[in-house]
Short mmCIF file of C-alpha atoms and ligand atoms in Angstrom, two decimals:
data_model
loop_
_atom_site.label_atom_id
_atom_site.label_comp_id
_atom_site.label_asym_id
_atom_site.label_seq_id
_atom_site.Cartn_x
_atom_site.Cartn_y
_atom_site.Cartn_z
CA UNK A 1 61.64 104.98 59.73
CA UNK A 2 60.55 106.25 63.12
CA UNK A 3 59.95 109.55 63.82
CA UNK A 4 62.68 111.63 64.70
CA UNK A 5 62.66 112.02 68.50
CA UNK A 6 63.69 115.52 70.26
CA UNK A 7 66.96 115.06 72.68
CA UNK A 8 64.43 116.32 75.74
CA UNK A 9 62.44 112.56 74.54
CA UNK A 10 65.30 110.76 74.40
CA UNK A 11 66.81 111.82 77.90
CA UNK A 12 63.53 111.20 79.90
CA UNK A 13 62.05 108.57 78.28
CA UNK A 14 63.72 106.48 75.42
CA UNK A 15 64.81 102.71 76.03
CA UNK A 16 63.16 102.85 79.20
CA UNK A 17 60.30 99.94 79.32
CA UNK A 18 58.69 100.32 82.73
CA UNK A 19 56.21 96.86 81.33
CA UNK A 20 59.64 94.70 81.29
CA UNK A 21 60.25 95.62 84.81
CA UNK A 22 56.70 95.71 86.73
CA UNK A 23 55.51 98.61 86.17
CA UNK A 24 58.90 100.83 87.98
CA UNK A 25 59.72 103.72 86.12
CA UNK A 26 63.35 103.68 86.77
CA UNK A 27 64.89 100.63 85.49
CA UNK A 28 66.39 98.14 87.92
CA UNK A 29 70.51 98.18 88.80
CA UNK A 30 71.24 94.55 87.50
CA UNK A 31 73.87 93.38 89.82
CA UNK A 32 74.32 90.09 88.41
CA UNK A 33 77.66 89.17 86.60
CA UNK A 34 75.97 85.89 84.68
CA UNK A 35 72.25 85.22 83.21
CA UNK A 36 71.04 81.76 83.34
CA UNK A 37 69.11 80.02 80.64
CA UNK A 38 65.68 80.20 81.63
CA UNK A 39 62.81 80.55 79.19
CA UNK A 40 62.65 84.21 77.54
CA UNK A 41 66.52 83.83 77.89
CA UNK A 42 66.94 80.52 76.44
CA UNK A 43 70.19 79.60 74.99
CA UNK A 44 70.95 80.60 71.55
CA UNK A 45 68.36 83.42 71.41
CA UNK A 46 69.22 86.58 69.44
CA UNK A 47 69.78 89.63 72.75
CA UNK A 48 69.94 86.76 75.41
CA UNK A 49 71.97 87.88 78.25
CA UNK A 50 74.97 85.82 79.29
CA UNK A 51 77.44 87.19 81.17
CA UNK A 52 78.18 91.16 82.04
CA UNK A 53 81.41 91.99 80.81
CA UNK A 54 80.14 91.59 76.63
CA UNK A 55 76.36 92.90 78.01
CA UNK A 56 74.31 94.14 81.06
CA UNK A 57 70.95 95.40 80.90
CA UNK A 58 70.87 98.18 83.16
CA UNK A 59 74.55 99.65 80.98
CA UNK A 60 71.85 98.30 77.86
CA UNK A 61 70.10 101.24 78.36
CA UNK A 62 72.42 103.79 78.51
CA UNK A 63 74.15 102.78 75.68
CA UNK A 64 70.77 103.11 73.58
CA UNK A 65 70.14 106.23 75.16
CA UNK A 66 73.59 107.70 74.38
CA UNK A 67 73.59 106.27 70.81
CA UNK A 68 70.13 107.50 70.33
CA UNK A 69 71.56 111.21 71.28
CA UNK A 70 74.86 111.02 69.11
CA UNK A 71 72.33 109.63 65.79
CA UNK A 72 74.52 106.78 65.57
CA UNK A 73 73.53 103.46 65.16
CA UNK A 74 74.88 102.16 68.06
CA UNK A 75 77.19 103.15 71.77
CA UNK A 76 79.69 101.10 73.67
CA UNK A 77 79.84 102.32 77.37
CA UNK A 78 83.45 101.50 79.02
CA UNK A 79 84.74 101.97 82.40
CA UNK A 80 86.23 105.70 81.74
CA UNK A 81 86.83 108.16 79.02
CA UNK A 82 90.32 106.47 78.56
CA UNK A 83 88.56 103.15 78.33
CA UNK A 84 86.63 105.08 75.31
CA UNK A 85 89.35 106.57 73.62
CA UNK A 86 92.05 104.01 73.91
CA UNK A 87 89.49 101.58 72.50
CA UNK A 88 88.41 103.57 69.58
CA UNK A 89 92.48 104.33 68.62
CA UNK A 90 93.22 100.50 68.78
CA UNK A 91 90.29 99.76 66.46
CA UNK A 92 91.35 101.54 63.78
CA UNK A 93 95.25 101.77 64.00
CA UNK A 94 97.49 98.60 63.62
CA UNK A 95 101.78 98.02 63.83
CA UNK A 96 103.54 100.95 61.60
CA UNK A 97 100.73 103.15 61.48
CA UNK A 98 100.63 106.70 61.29
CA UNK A 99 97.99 108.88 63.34
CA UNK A 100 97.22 112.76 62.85
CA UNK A 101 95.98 114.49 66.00
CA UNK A 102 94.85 117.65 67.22
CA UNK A 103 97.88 118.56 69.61
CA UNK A 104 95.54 119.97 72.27
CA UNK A 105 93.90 116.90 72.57
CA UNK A 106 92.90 115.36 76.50
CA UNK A 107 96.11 115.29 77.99
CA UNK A 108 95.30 111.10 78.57
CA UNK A 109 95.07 110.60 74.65
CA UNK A 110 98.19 112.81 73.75
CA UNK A 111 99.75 110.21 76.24
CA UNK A 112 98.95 107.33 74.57
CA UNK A 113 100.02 108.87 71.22
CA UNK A 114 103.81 109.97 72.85
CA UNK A 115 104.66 106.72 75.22
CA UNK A 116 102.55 103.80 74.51
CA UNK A 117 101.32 103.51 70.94
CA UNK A 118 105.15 104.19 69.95
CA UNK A 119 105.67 100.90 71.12
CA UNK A 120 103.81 99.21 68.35
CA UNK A 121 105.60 101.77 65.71
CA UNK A 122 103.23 103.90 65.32
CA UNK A 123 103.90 107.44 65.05
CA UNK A 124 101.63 110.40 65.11
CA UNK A 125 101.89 114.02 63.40
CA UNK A 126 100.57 116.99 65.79
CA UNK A 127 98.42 119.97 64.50
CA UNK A 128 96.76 122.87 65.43
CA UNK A 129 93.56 121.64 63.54
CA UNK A 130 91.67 124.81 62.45
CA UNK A 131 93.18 124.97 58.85
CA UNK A 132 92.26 122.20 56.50
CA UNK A 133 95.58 122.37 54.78
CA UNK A 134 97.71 121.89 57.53
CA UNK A 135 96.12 118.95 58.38
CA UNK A 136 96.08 117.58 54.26
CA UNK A 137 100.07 118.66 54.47
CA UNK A 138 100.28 116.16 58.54
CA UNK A 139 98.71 113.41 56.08
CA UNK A 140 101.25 110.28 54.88
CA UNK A 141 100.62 107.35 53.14
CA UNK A 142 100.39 105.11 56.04
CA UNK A 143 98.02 107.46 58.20
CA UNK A 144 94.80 105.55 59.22
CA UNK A 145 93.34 107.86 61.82
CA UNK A 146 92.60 111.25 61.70
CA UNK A 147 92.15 111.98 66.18
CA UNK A 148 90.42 115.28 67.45
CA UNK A 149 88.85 117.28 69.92
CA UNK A 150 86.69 120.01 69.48
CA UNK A 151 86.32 122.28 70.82
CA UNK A 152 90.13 121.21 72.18
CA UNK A 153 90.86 121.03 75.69
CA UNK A 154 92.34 124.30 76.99
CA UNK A 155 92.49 126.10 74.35
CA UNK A 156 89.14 125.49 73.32
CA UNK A 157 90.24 125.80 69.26
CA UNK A 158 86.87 125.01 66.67
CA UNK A 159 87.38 122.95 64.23
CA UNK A 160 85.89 122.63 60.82
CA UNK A 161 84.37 118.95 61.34
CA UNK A 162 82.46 118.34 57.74
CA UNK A 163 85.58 120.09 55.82
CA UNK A 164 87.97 117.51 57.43
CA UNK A 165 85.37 114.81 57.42
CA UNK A 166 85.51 115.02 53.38
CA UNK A 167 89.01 114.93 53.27
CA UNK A 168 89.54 111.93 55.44
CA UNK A 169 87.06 110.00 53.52
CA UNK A 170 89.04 111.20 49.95
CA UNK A 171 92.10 109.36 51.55
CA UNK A 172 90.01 106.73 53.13
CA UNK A 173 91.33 107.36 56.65
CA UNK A 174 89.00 106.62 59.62
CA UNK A 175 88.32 109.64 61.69
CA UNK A 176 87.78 109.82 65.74
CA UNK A 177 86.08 112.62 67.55
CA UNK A 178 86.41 113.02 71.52
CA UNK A 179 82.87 114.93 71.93
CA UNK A 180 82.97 115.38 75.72
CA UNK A 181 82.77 119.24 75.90
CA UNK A 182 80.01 119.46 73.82
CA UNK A 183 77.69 116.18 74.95
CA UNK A 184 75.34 115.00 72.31
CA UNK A 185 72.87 117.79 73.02
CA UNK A 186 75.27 120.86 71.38
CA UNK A 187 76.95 119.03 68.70
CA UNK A 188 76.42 115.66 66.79
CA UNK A 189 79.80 115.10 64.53
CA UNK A 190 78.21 112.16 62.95
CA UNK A 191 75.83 114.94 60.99
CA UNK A 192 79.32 116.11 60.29
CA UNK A 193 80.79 112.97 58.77
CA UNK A 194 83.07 111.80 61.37
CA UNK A 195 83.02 107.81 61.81
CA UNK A 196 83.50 107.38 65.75
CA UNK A 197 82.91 109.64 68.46
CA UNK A 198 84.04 108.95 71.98
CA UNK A 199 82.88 110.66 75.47
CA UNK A 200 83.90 110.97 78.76
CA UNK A 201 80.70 110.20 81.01
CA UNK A 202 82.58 111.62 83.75
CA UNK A 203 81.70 115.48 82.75
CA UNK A 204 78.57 116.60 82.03
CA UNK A 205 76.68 113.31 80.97
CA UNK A 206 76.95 111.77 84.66
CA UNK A 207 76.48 115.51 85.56
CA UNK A 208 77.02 114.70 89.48
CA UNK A 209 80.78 114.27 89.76
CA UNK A 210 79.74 110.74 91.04
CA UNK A 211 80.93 108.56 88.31
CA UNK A 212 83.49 107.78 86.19
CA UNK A 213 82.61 106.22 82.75
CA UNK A 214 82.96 106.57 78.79
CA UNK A 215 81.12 106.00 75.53
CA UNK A 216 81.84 104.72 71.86
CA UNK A 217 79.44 105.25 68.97
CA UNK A 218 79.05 105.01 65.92
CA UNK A 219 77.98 102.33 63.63
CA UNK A 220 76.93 99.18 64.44
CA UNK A 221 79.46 96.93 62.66
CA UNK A 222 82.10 98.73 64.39
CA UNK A 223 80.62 99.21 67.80
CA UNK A 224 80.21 95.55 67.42
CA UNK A 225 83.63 94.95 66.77
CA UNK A 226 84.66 97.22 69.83
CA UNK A 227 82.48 95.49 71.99
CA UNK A 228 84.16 92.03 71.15
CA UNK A 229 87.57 93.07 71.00
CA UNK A 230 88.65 96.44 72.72
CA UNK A 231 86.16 95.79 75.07
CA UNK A 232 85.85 92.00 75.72
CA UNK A 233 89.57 91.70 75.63
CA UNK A 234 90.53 94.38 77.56
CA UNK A 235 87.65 94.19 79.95
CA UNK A 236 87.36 97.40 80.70
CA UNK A 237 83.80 97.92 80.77
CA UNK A 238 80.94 99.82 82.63
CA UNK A 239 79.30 98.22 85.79
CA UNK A 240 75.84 98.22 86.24
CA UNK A 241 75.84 100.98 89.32
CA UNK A 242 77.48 103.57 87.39
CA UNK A 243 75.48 102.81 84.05
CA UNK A 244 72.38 104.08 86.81
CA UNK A 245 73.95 106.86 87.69
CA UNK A 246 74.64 107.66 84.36
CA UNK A 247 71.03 107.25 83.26
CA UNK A 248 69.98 109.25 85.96
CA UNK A 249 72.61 112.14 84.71
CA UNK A 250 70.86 111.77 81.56
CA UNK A 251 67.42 112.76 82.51
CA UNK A 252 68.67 115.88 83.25
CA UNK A 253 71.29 116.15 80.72
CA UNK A 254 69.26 118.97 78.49
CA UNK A 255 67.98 121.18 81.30
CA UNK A 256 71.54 121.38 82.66
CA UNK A 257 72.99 122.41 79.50
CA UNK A 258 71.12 125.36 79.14
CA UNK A 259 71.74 126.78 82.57
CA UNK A 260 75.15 125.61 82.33
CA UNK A 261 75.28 127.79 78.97
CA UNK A 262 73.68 130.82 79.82
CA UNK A 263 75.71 131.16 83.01
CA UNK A 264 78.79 130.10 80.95
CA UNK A 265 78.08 132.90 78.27
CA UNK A 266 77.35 135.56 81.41
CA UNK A 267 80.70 134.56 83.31
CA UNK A 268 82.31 134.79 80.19
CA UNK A 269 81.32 138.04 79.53
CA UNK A 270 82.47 139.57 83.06
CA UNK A 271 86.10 137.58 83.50
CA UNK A 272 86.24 139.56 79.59
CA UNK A 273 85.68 143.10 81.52
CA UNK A 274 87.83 142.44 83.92
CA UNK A 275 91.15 144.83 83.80
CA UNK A 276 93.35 141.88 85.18
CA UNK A 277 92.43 139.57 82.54
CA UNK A 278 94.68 139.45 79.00
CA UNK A 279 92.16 136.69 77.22
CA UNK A 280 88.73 134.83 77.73
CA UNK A 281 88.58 131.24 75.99
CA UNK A 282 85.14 130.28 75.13
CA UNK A 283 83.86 129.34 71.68
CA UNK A 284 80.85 131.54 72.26
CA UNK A 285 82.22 134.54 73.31
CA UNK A 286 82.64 137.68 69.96
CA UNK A 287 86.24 137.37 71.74
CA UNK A 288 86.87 134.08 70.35
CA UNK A 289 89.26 133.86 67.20
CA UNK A 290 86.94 131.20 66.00
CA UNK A 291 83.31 132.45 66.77
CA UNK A 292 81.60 132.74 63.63
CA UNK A 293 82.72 129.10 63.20
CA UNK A 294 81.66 127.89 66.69
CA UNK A 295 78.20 129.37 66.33
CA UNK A 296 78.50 127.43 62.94
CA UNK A 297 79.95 123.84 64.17
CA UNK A 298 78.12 123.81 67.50
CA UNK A 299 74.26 124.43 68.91
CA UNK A 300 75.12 125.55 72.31
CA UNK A 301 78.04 125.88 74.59
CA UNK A 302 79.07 124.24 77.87
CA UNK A 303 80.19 125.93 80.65
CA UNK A 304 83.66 125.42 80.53
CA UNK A 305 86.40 128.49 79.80
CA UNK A 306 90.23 129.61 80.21
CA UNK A 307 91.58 132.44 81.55
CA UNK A 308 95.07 134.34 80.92
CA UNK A 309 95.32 136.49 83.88
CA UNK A 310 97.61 139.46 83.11
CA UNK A 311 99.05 138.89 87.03
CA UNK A 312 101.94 137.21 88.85
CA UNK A 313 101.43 133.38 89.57
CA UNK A 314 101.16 133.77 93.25
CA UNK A 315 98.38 136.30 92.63
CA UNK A 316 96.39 134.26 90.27
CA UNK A 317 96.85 131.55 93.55
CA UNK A 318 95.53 133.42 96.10
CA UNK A 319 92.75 134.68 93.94
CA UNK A 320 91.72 130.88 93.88
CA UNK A 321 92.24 130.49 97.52
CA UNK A 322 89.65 133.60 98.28
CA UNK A 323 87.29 132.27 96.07
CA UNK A 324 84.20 130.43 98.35
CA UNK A 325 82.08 128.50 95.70
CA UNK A 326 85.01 127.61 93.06
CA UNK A 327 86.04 124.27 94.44
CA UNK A 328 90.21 123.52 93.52
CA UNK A 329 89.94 120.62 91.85
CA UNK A 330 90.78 119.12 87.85
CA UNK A 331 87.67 117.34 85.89
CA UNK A 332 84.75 119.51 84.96
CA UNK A 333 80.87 118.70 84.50
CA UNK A 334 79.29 118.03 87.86
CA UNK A 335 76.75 120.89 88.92
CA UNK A 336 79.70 122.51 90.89
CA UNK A 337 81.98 125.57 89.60
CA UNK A 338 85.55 124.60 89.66
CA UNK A 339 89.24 126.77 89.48
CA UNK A 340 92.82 125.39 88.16
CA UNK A 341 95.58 127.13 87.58
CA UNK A 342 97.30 125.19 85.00
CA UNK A 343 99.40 127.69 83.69
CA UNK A 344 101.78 128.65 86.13
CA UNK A 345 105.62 128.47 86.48
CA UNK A 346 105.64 128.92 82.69
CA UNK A 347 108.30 130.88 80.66
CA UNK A 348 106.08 131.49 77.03
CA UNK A 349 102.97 129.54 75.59
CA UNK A 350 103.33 126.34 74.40
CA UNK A 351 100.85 124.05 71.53
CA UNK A 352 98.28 122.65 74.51
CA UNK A 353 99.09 126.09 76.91
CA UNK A 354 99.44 129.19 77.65
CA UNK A 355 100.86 131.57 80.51
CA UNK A 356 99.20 132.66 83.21
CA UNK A 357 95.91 130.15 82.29
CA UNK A 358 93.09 129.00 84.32
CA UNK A 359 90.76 127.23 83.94
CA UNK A 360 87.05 127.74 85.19
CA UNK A 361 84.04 125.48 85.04
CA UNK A 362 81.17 127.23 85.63
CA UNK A 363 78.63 124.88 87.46
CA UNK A 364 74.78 125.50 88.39
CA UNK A 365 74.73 127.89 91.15
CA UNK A 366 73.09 131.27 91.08
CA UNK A 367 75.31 133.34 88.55
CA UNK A 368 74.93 136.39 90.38
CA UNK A 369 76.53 134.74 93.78
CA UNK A 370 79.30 133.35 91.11
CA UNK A 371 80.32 136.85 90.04
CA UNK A 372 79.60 138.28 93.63
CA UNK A 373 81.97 135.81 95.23
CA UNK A 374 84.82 136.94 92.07
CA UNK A 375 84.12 140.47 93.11
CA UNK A 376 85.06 139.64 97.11
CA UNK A 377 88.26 137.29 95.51
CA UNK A 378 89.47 140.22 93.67
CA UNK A 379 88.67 142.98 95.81
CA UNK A 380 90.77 141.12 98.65
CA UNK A 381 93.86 140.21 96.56
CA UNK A 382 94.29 142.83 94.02
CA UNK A 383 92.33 145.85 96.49
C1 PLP B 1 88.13 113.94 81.40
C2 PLP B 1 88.28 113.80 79.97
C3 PLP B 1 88.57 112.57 79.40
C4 PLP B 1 88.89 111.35 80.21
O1 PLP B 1 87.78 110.84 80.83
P1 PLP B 1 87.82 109.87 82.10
O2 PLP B 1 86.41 109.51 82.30
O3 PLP B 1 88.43 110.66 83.22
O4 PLP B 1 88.69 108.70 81.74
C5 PLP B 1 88.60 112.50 78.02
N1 PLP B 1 88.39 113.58 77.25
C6 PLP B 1 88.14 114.78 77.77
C7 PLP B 1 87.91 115.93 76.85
C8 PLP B 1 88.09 114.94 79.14
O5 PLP B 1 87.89 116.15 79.66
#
């Protein structure tokens, strides 16, 4: 077996073969939709290209980056995050299956689990995820997949991945992990157990806010199996531009992490001293109902949080209107700090939010200007 490569390796350097393409370091964009047979790509030869939407080899490279990150065997890289998850869910659930999920799951999953996947009577039990027995009690004879998220989105809840790993395997159902918060360089579920994990490329892998794209992996059998049917079937796959960009997030994927953590961990800290605020959400704050766990389940954390601001909702607006370098916008990832205030209007907390939430991404920028520009925000609104 080869040597076990560090992430920093795999990022700058892995699959990359700068002899296959004269000598450039950064691998060409193929924008070709069909390979001809020509000799090295004759006919019938194990790898040859054929046509783009099964294989490309500029998205050939990302995908062995990617899997070589997640230590699976193999990576599948679609057209979107959706493209990833819907692909893995239709893999392993047929007609009159039944489907356990985390409830605060990407709101684009829980979707497909209300009003689509109903369609083909399937039905799908809801739980909170961080007790073990809750999810054993969601199980029924028919359930095939086992569908989570951690940490969740919004509410950011850790779960206990080998734990539920063992008990999906007991009952022989499959189990699906949506990995995006963490990327491959804080947590690998596979270590864990879990069979499939999926990613949205759009966040922190692309890194830019440039792209929009999505990853399978896991093992090759099955990402083989995606690849012909969820993928050549449904066609929604990655095109050769974006798989660039995507490599080129990649290069920089660890070195962004850790400034995206320690300013993460720092802005946690002061939105959890501030008098307006009821609640910080982020796994590696002390705050955090689940930190001992987190520190546990996860290497690092990302840069994404929630608020619950102990203020009126037109308050908790114009806060985000005075603030200069927290763009107003949804998705999360790019090197940019973002503000949404998701929980507004709202009467009492519900399973996937809470009152009086925001959410904050905290990009790349100096974390001092970050906390300066909160101090002007506040100052102006609250006095
Ligand atoms: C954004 C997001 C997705 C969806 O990804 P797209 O690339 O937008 O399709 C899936 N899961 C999580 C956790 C996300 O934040």
């Amino acid at each position: 077996m080869e040597q076990k490569m560090t992430k920093e390796q795999i990022c700058t350097h892995y699959g990359d073969d700068p002899s296959r393409y004269m000598g450039a370091v950064n691998p060409p964009i193929f924008m070709s939709s069909l390979f001809c047979d020509v000799p090295g790509n004759e006919e019938g030869r194990p790898g040859r290209y054929g046509y783009s939407r099964p294989t490309n080899p500029t998205v050939e490279i990302a995908e062995a980056k990617i899997a070589a990150l997640e230590n699976t065997e193999a990576a599948y890289c679609t057209a979107s995050g959706m493209a990833a998850i819907s692909a893995a869910i239709f893999h392993y659930v047929k007609q009159g299956d039944h489907i356990v999920s985390v409830a605060s799951v990407y709101g684009g999953a829980r979707s497909i689990f209300e009003s689509y996947i109903t369609r083909y009577g399937v039905t799908v039990t809801y739980v909170n995820g961080t007790s073990i027995e809750e999810i054993e009690n969601a199980i029924q004879p028919n359930t095939t997949l086992i569908y989570m998220e951690s940490p969740s989105t919004f509410l950011f809840l850790v779960l206990d991945l080998k734990e539920i790993a063992a008990l999906a395997k007991k009952r022989g159902i499959a189990t699906v992990i949506d990995n995006t918060y963490s990327t491959p360089i804080f947590q690998n579920p596979i270590d864990s157990g879990i069979d499939m994990v999926v990613h949205s490329c759009s966040k922190y892998m692309g890194g830019h806010s440039d792209i929009v794209g999505g990853v399978v992996c896991g093992k090759k059998e099955e990402i083989d199996q995606i690849r012909g049917n969820e993928g050549v079937l449904f066609g929604g796959i990655m095109a050769p531009m974006e798989a660039y960009f995507l490599i080129r997030g990649l290069r920089t994927l660890p070195a962004r992490m850790k400034q995206h953590m320690a300013n993460g961990i720092e802005m946690a800290e002061y939105f959890h001293n501030l008098p307006c605020v009821k609640e910080v959400i982020y796994p590696f704050h002390p705050s955090h109902p689940q930190y001992e766990r987190a520190k546990k389940e996860l290497r690092g954390c990302s840069s994404l949080m929630s608020i619950v601001f102990d203020l009126p909702d037109d308050k908790i607006k114009e806060i985000g209107k005075e603030l200069k370098y927290f763009h107003k916008a949804c998705s999360w990832g790019g090197y940019e700090s973002l503000f949404i205030a998701l929980g507004m209007g709202m009467e009492e907390d519900t399973d996937i939010m809470k009152k009086g939430l925001v959410r904050v991404h905290i990009g790349l920028e100096n974390v001092e200007e970050l906390k300066a520009d909160w101090d002007q925000a506040l100052k102006k609104v609250l006095g």
